[in-house]
mmCIF file with all atom_site columns, C-alpha atoms in Angstrom:
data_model
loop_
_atom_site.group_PDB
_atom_site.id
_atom_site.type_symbol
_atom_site.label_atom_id
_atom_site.label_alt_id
_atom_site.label_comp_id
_atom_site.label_asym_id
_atom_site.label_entity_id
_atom_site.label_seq_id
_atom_site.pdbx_PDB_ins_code
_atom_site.Cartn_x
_atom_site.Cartn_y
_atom_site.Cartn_z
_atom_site.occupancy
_atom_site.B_iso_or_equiv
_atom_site.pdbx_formal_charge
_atom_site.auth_seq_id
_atom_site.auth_comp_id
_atom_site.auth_asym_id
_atom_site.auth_atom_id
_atom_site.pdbx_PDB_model_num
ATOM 1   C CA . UNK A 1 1   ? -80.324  -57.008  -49.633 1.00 64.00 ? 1   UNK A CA 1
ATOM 2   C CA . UNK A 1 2   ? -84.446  -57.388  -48.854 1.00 72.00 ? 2   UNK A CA 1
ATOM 3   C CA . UNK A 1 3   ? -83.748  -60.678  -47.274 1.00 74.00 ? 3   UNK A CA 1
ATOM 4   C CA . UNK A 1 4   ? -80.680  -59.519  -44.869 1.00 71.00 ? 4   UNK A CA 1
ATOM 5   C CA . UNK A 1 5   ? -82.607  -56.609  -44.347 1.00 73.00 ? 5   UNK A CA 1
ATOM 6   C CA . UNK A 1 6   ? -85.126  -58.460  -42.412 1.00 75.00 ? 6   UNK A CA 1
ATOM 7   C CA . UNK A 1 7   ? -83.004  -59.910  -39.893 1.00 71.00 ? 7   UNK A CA 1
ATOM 8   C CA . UNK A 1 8   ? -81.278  -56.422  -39.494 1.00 76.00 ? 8   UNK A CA 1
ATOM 9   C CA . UNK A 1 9   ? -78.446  -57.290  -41.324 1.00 79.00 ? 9   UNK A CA 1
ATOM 10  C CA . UNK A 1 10  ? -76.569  -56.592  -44.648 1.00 81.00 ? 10  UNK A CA 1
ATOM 11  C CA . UNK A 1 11  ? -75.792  -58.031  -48.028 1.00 85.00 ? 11  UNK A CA 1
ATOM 12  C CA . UNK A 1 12  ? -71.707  -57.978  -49.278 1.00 85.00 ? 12  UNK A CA 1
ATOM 13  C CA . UNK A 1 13  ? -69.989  -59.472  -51.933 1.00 87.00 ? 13  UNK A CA 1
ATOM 14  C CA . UNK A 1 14  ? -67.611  -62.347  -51.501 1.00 87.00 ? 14  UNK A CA 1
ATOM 15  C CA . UNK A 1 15  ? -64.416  -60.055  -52.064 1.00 88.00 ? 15  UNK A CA 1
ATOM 16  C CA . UNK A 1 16  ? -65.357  -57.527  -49.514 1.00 89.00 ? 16  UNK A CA 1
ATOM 17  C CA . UNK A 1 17  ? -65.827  -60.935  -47.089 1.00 90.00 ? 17  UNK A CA 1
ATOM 18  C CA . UNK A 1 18  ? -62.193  -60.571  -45.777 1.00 88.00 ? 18  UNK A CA 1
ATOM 19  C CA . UNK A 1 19  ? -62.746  -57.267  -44.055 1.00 90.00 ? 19  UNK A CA 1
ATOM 20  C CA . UNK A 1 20  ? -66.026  -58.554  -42.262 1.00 91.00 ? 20  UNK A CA 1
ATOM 21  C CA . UNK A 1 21  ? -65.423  -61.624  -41.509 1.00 91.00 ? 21  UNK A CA 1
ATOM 22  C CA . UNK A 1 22  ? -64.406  -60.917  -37.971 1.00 92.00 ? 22  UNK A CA 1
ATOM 23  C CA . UNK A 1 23  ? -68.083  -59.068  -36.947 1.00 91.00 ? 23  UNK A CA 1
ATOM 24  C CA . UNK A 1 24  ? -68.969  -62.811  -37.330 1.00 90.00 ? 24  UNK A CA 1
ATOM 25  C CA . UNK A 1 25  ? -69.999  -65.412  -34.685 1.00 92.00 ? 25  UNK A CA 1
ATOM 26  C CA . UNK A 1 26  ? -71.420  -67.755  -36.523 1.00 91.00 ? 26  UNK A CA 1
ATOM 27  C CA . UNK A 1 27  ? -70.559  -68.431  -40.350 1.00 91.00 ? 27  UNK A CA 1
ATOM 28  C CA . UNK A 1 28  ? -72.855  -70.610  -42.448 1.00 90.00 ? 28  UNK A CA 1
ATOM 29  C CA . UNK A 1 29  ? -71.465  -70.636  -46.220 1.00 90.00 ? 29  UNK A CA 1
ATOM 30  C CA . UNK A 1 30  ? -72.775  -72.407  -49.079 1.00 89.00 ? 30  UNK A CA 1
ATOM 31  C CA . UNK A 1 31  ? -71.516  -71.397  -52.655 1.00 90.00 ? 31  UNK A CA 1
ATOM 32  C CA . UNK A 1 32  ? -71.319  -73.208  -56.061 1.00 88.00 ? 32  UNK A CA 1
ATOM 33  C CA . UNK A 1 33  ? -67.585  -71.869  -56.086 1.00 89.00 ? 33  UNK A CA 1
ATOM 34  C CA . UNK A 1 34  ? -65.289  -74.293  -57.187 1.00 90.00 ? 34  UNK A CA 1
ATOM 35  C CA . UNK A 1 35  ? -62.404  -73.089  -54.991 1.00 91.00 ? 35  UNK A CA 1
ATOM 36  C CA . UNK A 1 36  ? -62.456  -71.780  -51.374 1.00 91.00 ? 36  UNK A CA 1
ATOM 37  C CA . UNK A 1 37  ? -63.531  -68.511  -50.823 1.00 91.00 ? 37  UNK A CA 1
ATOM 38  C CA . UNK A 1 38  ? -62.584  -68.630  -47.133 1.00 91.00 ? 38  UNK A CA 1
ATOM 39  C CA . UNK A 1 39  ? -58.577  -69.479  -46.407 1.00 92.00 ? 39  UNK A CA 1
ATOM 40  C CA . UNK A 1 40  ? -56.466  -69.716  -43.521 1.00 93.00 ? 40  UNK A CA 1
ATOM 41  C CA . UNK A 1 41  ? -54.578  -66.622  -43.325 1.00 93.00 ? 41  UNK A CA 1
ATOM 42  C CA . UNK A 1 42  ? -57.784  -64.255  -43.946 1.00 93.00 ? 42  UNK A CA 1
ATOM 43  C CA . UNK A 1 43  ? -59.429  -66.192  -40.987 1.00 93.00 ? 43  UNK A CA 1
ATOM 44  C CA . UNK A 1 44  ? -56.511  -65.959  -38.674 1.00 93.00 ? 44  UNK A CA 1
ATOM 45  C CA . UNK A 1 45  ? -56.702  -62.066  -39.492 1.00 93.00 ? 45  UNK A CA 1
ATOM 46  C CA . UNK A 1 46  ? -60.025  -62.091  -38.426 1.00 93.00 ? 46  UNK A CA 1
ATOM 47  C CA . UNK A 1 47  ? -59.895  -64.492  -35.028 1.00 92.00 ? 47  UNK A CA 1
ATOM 48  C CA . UNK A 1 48  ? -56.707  -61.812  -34.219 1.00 93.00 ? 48  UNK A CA 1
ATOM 49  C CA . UNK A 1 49  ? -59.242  -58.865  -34.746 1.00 92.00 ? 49  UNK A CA 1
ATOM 50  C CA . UNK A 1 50  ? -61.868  -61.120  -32.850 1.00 91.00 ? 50  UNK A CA 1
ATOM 51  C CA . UNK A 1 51  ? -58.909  -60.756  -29.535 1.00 91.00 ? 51  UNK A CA 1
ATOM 52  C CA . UNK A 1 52  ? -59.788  -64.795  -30.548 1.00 89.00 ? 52  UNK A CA 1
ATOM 53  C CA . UNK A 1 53  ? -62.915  -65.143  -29.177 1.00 91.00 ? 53  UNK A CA 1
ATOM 54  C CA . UNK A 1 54  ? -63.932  -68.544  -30.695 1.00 92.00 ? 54  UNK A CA 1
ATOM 55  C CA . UNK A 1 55  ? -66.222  -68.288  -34.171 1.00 92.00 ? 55  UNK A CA 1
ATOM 56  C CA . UNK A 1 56  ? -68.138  -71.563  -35.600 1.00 93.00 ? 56  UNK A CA 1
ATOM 57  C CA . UNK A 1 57  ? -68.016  -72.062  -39.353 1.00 92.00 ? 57  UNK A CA 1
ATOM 58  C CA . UNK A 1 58  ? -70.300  -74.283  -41.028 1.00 90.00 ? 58  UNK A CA 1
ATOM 59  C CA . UNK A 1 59  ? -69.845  -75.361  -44.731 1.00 90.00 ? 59  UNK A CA 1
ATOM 60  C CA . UNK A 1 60  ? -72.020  -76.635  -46.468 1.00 88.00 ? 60  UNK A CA 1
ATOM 61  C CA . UNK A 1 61  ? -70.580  -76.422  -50.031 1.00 90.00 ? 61  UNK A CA 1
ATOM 62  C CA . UNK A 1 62  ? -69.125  -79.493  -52.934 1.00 87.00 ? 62  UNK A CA 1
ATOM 63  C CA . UNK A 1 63  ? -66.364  -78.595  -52.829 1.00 89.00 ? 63  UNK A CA 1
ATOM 64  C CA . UNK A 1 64  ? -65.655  -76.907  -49.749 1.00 89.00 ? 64  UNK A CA 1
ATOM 65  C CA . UNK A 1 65  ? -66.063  -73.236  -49.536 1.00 91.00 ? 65  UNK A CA 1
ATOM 66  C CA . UNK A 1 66  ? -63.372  -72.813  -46.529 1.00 92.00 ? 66  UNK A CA 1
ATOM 67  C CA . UNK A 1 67  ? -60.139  -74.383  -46.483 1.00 92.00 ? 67  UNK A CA 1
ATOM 68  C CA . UNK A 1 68  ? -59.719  -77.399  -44.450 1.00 90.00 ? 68  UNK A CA 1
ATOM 69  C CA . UNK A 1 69  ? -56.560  -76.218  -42.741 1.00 93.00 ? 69  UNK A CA 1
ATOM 70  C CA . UNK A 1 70  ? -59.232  -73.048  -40.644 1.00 92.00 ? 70  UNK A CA 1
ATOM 71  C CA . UNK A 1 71  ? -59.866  -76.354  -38.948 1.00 89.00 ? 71  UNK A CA 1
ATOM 72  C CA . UNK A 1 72  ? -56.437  -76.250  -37.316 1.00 92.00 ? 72  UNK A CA 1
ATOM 73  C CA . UNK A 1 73  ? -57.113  -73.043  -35.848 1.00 92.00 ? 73  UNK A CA 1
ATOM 74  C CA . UNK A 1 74  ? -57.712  -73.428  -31.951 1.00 88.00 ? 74  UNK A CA 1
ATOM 75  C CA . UNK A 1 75  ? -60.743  -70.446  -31.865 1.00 91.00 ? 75  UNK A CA 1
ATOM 76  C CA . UNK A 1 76  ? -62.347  -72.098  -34.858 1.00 93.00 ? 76  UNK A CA 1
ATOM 77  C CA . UNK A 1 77  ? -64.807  -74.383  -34.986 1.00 92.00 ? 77  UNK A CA 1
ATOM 78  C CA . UNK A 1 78  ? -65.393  -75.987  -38.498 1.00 91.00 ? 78  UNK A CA 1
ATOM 79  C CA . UNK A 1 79  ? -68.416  -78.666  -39.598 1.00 88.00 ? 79  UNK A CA 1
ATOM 80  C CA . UNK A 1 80  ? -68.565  -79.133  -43.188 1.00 86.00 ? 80  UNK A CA 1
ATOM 81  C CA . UNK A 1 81  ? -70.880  -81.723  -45.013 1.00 83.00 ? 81  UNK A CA 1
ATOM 82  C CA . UNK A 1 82  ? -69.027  -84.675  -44.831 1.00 81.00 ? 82  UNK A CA 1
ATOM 83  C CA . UNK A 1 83  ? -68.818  -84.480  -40.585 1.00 80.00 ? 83  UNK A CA 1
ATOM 84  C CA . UNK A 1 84  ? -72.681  -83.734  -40.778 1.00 77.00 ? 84  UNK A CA 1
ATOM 85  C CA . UNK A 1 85  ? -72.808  -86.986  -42.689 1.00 77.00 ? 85  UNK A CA 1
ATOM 86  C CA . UNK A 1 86  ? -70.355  -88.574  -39.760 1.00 75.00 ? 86  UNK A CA 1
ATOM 87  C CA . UNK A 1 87  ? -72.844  -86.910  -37.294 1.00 74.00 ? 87  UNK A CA 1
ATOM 88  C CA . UNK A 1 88  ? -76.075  -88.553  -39.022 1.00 72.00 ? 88  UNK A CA 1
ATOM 89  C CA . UNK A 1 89  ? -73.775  -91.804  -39.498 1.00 75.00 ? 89  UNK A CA 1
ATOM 90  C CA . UNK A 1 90  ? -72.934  -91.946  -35.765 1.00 75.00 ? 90  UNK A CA 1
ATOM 91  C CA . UNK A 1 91  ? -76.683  -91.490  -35.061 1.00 73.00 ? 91  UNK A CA 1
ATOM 92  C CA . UNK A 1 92  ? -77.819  -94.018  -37.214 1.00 74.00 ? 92  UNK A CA 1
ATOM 93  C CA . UNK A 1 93  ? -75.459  -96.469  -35.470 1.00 78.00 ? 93  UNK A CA 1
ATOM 94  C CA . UNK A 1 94  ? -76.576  -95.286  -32.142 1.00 77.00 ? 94  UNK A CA 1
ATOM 95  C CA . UNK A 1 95  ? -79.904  -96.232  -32.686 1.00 77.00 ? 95  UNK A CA 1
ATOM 96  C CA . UNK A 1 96  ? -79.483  -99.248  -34.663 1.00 78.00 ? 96  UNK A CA 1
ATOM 97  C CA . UNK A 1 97  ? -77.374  -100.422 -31.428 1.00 80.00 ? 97  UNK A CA 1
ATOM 98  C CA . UNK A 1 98  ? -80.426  -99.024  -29.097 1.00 74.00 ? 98  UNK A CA 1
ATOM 99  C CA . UNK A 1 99  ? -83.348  -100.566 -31.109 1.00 74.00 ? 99  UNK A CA 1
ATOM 100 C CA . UNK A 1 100 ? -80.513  -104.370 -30.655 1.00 79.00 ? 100 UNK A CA 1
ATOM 101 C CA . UNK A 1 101 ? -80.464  -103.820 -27.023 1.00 80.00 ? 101 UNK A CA 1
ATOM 102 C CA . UNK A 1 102 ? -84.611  -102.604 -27.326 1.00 72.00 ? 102 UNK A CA 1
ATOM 103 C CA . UNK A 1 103 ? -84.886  -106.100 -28.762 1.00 77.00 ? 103 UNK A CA 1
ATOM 104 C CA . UNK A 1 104 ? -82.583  -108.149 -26.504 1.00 79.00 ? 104 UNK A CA 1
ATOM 105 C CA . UNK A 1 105 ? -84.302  -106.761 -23.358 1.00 73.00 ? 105 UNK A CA 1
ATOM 106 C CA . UNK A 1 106 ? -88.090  -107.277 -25.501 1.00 67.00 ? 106 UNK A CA 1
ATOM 107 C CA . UNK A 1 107 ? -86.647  -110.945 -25.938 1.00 76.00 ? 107 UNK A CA 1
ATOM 108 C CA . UNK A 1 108 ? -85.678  -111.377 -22.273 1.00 80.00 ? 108 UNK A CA 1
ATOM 109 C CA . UNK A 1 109 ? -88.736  -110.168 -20.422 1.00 73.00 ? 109 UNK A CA 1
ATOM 110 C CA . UNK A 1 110 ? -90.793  -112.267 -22.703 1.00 70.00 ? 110 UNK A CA 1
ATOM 111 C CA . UNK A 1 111 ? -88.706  -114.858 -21.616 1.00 79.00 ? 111 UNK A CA 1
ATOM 112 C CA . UNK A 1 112 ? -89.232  -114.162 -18.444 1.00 75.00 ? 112 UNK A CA 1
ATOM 113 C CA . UNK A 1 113 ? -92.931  -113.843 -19.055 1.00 65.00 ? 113 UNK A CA 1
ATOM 114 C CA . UNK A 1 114 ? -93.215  -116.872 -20.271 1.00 72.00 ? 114 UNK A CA 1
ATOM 115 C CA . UNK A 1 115 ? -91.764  -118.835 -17.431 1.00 75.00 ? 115 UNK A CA 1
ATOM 116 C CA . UNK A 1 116 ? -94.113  -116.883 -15.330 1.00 68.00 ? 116 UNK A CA 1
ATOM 117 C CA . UNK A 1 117 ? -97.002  -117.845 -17.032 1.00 70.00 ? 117 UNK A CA 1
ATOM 118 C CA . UNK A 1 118 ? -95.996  -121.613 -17.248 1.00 74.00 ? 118 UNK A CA 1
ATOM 119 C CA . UNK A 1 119 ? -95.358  -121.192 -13.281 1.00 71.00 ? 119 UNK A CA 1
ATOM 120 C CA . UNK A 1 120 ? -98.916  -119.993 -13.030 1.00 72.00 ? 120 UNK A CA 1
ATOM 121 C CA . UNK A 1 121 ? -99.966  -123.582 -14.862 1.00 72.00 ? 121 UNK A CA 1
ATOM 122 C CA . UNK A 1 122 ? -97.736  -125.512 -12.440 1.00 73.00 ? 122 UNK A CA 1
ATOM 123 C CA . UNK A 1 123 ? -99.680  -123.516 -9.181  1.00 77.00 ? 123 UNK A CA 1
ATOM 124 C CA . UNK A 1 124 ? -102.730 -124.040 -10.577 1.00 78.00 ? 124 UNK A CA 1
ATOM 125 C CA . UNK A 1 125 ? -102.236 -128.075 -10.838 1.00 77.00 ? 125 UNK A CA 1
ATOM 126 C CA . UNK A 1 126 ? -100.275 -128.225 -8.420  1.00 79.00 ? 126 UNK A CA 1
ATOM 127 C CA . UNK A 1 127 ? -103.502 -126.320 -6.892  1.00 81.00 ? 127 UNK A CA 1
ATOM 128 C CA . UNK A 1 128 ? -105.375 -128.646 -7.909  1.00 82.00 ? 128 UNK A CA 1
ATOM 129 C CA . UNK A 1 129 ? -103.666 -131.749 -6.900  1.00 81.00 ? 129 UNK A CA 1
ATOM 130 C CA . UNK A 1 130 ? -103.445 -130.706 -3.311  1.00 83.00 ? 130 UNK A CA 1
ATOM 131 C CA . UNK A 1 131 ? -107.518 -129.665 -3.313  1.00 86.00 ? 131 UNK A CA 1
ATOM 132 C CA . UNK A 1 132 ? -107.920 -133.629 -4.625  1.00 84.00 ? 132 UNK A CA 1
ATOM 133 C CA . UNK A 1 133 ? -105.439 -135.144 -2.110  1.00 84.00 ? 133 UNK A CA 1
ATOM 134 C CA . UNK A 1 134 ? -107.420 -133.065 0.755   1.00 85.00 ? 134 UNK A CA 1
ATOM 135 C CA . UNK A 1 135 ? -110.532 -134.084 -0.134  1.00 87.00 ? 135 UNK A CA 1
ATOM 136 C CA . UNK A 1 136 ? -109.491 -137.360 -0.221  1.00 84.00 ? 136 UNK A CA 1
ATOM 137 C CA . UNK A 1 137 ? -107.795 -137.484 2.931   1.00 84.00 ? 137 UNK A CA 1
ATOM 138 C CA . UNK A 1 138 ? -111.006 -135.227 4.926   1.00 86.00 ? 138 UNK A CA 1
ATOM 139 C CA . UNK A 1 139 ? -112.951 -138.457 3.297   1.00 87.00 ? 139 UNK A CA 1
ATOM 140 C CA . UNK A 1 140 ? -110.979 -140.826 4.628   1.00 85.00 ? 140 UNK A CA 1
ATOM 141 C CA . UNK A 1 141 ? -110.282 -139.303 8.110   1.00 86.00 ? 141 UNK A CA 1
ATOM 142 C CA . UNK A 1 142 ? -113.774 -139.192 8.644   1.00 88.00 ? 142 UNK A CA 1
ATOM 143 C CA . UNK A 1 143 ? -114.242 -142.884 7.924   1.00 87.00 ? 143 UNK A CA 1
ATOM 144 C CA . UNK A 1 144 ? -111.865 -143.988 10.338  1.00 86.00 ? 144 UNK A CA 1
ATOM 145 C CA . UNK A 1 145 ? -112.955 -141.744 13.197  1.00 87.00 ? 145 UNK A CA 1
ATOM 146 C CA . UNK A 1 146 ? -116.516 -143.630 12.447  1.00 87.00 ? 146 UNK A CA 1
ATOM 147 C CA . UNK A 1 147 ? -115.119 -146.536 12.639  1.00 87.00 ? 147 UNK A CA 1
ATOM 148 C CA . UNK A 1 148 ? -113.337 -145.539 16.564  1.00 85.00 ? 148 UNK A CA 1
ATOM 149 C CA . UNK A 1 149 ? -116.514 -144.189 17.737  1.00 86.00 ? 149 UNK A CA 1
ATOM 150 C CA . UNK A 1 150 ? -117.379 -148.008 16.252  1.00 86.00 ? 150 UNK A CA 1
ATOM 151 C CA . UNK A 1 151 ? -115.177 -148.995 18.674  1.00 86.00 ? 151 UNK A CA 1
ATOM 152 C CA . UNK A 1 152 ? -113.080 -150.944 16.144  1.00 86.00 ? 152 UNK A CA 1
ATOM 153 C CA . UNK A 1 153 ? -109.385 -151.293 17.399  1.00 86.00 ? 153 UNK A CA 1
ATOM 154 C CA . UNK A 1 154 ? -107.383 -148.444 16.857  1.00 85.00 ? 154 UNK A CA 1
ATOM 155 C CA . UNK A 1 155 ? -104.812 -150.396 15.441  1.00 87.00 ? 155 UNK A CA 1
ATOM 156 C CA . UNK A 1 156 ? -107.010 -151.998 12.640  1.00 87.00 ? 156 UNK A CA 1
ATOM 157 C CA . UNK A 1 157 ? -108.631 -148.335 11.924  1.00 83.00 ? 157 UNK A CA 1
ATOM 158 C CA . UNK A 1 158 ? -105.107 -146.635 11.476  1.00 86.00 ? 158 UNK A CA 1
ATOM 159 C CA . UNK A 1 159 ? -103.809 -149.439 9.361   1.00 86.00 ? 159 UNK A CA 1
ATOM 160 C CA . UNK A 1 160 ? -107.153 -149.431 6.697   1.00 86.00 ? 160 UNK A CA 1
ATOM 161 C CA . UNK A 1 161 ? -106.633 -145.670 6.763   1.00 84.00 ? 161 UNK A CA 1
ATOM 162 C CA . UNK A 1 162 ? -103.188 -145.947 5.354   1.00 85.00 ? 162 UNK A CA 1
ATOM 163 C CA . UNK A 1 163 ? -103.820 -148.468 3.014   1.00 85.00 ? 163 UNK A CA 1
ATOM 164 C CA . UNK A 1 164 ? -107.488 -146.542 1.906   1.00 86.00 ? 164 UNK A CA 1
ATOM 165 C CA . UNK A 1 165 ? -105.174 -143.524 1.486   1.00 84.00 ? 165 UNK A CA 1
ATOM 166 C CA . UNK A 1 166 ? -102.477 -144.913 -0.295  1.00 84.00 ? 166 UNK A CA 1
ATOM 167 C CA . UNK A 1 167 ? -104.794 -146.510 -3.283  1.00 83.00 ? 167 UNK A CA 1
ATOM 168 C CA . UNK A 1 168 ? -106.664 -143.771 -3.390  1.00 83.00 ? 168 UNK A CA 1
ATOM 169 C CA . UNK A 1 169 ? -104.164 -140.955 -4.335  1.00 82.00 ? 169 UNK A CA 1
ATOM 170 C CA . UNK A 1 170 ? -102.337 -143.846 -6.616  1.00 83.00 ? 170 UNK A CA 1
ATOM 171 C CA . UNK A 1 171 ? -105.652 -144.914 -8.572  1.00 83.00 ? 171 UNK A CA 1
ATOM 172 C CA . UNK A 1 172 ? -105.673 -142.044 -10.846 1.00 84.00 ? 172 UNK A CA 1
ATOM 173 C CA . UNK A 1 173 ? -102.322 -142.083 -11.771 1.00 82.00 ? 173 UNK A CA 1
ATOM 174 C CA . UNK A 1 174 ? -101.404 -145.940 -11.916 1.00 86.00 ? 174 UNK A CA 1
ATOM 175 C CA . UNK A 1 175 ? -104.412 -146.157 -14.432 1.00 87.00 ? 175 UNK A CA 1
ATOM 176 C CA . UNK A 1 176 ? -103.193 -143.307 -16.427 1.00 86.00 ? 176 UNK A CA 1
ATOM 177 C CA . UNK A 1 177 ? -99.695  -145.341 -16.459 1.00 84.00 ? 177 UNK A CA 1
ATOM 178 C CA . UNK A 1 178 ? -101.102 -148.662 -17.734 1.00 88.00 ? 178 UNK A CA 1
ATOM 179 C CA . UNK A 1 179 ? -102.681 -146.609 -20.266 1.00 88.00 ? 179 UNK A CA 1
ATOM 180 C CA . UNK A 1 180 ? -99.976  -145.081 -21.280 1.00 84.00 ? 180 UNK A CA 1
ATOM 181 C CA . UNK A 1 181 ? -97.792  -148.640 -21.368 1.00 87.00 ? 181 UNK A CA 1
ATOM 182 C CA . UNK A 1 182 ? -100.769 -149.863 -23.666 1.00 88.00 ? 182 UNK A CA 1
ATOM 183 C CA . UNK A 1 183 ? -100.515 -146.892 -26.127 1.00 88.00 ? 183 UNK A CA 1
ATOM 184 C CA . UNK A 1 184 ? -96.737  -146.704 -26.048 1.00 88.00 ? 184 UNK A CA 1
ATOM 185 C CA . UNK A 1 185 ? -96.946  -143.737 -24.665 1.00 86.00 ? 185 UNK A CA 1
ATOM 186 C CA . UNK A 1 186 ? -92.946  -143.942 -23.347 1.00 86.00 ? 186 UNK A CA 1
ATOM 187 C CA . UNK A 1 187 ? -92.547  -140.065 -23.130 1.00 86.00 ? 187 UNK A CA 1
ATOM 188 C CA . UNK A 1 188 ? -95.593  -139.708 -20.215 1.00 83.00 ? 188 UNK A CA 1
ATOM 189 C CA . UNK A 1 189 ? -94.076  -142.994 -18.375 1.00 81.00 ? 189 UNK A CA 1
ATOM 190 C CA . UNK A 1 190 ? -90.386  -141.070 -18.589 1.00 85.00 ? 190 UNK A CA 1
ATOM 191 C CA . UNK A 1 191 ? -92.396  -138.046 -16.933 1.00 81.00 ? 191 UNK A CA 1
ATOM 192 C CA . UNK A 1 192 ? -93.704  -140.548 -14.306 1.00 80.00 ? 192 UNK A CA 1
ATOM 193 C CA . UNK A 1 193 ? -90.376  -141.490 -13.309 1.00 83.00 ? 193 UNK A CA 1
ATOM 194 C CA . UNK A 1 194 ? -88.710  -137.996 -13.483 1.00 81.00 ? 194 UNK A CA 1
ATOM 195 C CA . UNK A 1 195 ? -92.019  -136.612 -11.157 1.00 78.00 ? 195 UNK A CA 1
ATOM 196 C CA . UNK A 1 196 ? -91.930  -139.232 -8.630  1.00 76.00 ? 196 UNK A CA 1
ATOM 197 C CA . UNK A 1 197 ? -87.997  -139.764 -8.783  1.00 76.00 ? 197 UNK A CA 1
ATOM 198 C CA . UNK A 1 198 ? -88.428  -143.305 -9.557  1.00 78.00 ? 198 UNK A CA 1
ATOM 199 C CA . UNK A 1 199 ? -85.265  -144.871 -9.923  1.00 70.00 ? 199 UNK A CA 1
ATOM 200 C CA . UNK A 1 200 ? -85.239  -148.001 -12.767 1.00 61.00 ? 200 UNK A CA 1
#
């Protein structure tokens, strides 16, 4: 009585629950009854009293405290423990099939990262490659248009110029390649061919 009391309310006992039951909205039971307390016909008395405006039910008893069959009725709404547990179940699954998808999309955008960051690697020698190449060629350019102001023949100038260029962008890597053949190094001179489509 004290604790119903505080929430403006007031204590019954489960025999006088039949005449009551229809004041109800919202009915939460939870005995150690080993029958129902609640059955079908006492509940369709009350949703009839209720002009069937709808009532939740919620039990929470083992064994059940209301009879499965209050289920049926279309102005009741009944959760007992075992579709909490199908509830909690169905959330658990949920997740676990969230934290998967969390883990696929984790997995591709490192992916992804990762090509990034070995795309940064490849700009930066590639970078670097071109910065060596222009040096070379502002080196040689310069030589030859000493050489015209030399008044060597144009001819002989342009020709050097290729042939200056040429060795000079192929030094570094045909002495990397003979070292390579020396050591037995077959997976760099497989790289060699796949980089500068050579054809054997």
């Amino acid at each position: 009585h004290a604790i119903a009391s505080r929430g403006n309310g007031y204590a019954i006992e489960i025999k006088d629950i039949p005449e009551h039951l229809a004041e109800a909205d919202i009915i939460v039971s939870s005995t150690a009854s080993s029958l129902p307390i609640l059955g079908k016909g006492s509940v369709e008395t009350a949703i009839a009293k209720r002009k069937h405006k709808p009532v939740f039910m919620m039990d929470l008893a083992v064994p059940h405290d209301i009879e499965k069959e209050v289920g049926s009725l279309s102005d009741v709404y009944l959760y007992c423990v075992d579709d909490l547990k199908n509830i909690v179940d169905d959330g658990l699954q949920s997740r676990r099939k969230a934290a998967e998808q969390a883990e696929d999309i984790i997995d591709i955008q490192v992916s992804h990262f990762q090509t990034w960051m070995r795309a940064q690697d490849a700009s930066k020698t590639i970078h670097q490659l071109r910065s060596q190449a222009e040096k070379s060629r502002e080196e040689l350019l310069q030589k030859a248009i000493n050489s015209l102001n030399k008044g060597q023949p144009a001819e002989h100038v342009l020709e050097r110029l290729a042939n200056d260029l040429t060795n000079k962008i192929l030094h570094s890597p045909s002495s990397t390649l003979k070292q390579a053949a020396s050591e037995g190094n077959n997976e760099l001179l497989s790289a060699a061919q796949q980089l500068f489509n050579l054809k054997n």
